[in-house]
Amino acid sequence: MRQVTGKGGRRGVLLGIRLGIRLGVLLGLLLGGATAVRAQVTAIKAGKFFDAEGGKMLANQVILVKDGRITDVGSGLSIPKGAKVIDLSAMTVLPGLLDMHTHLIGPPNDPDPLHELQRTSAQEVMQSLPNPPKVLLAGFTTVRDVGTYRALTDIAMRDAIARGDVVGPRMFVAGAYVTITGGAGAVTGFAPDVILPWDMHYAEANSPWEGRQRVRMLAGQGVDFIKVLSTGAVLTHNSNANAREFTDEELNAIVDEAHNFGFKVAAHAHNAAGIKAAVRAGVNSIEHGSYLDEEGIQLMKQHGTYLVPTLETGECINAASGYPADFLEHSDRLEKLSLENFTRAVKEGVKIAFGTDISVCPFGFNAREFSWMVKYGMTPTAALQAATVNAADLLGQTANVGSITKGKYADIIAVKGDPLTDIAVMEKVQFVMRQGVVYKTP
Ligand SMILES: [Zn+2]
């Protein structure tokens, strides 16, 4: 028995050692494998290369990517042995684009917010699922999503994309619209005896302290920035784009509270007085800015406020069917004026960041906005910078996105042709990489 026990003991030790060795080998393999995956270098050969920071086109650059980040970029870089090579030498390579005004939640191109009452929150989100992949494959690797009628669904979508459950752009989200009751961000047009669910009026505020409280609630839910509406809207019932919403006192409180949490603030604003009130309150961007006047332009320059024009939306509203008559009337009134005011803002040097209001125009056609920006006064270089370095600055994400620079995320796209001579080539993006992962190849 002793012997057997002894043998058994020795066997046990031997088994233990063998198992240990096997486990060690297995662990080694696993770790080695993981290390190999982590150490995998991708080298991208760029024929033409848009230097977003310098605002110029370079030739024959090599970009090295590891662990989702850009590790080096330049001409004449040697490609490390074993690197995976992506040859884009026949193409123009650009940083992944940023759209600062999207609405990814909701069924594509739904013309009437009253339809919100016909869907559950779950249906709303499930019907949104085709939207993010379309935007990513169009070359937009980062978006600032500026509001949803179903509060906090955008947070769920942002996190699902970050986990890899849904393919889409990196999202920065507002959580809900900070709006007055019956205002531009409210669900309106129903009978007054209808009681809305909590998430359709989550961030409605009607006093400075209510404004602060809404910002605090949103902060607690993990939003990335605050969206406030300081004038009426086009695509909202009982709303007048040329009316102010919120008092100075309310706007000051909301922006002050947002800044306390380190949030930037985006203000939807058409009416000139509403634009100026938001700029004076210290918002970081004016969305749309349709009735922007000379005083507003000077104020924006003084405060360094970005304008996020959404130039194509009027055309998309006209082209679509099913928009309620009151929306079409709102749109007609401000379309021409907003294009003229954009041209003036560009000429006078207001900072511009790219935005589409996508959901009004079809998802995946975000890049058509470039042609509108160029047609109404921007150079192709400036339009591309609006969707790269400027947008990254507005987002407070210059360390991570907006240019192909060492240390930033490997968000890289490519087009055929030269966008500086024909901006429309941006509408046919051939290659998309987000954080080192390729989603589209020529
Ligand atoms: Zn919008």
Coordinates of N, CA and C and ligand atoms in Angstrom, one line a residue, residues 101 103 146 227 288 357, ligand 1:
H101 N -23.2 66.0 -36.4 CA -24.6 66.2 -36.2 C -25.4 65.0 -36.8
H103 N -28.3 61.6 -36.1 CA -29.4 61.0 -35.3 C -29.5 59.6 -35.7
V146 N -26.6 63.9 -31.9 CA -27.2 65.0 -31.1 C -28.6 64.9 -30.7
K227 N -27.0 68.5 -25.2 CA -27.6 69.1 -26.4 C -28.8 69.9 -25.9
H288 N -27.1 74.2 -37.1 CA -27.9 74.8 -38.2 C -27.6 76.3 -38.4
D357 N -27.1 66.2 -39.9 CA -28.4 66.0 -39.5 C -28.9 64.6 -40.1
Ligands
ZN1 ZN -30.7 67.5 -35.7

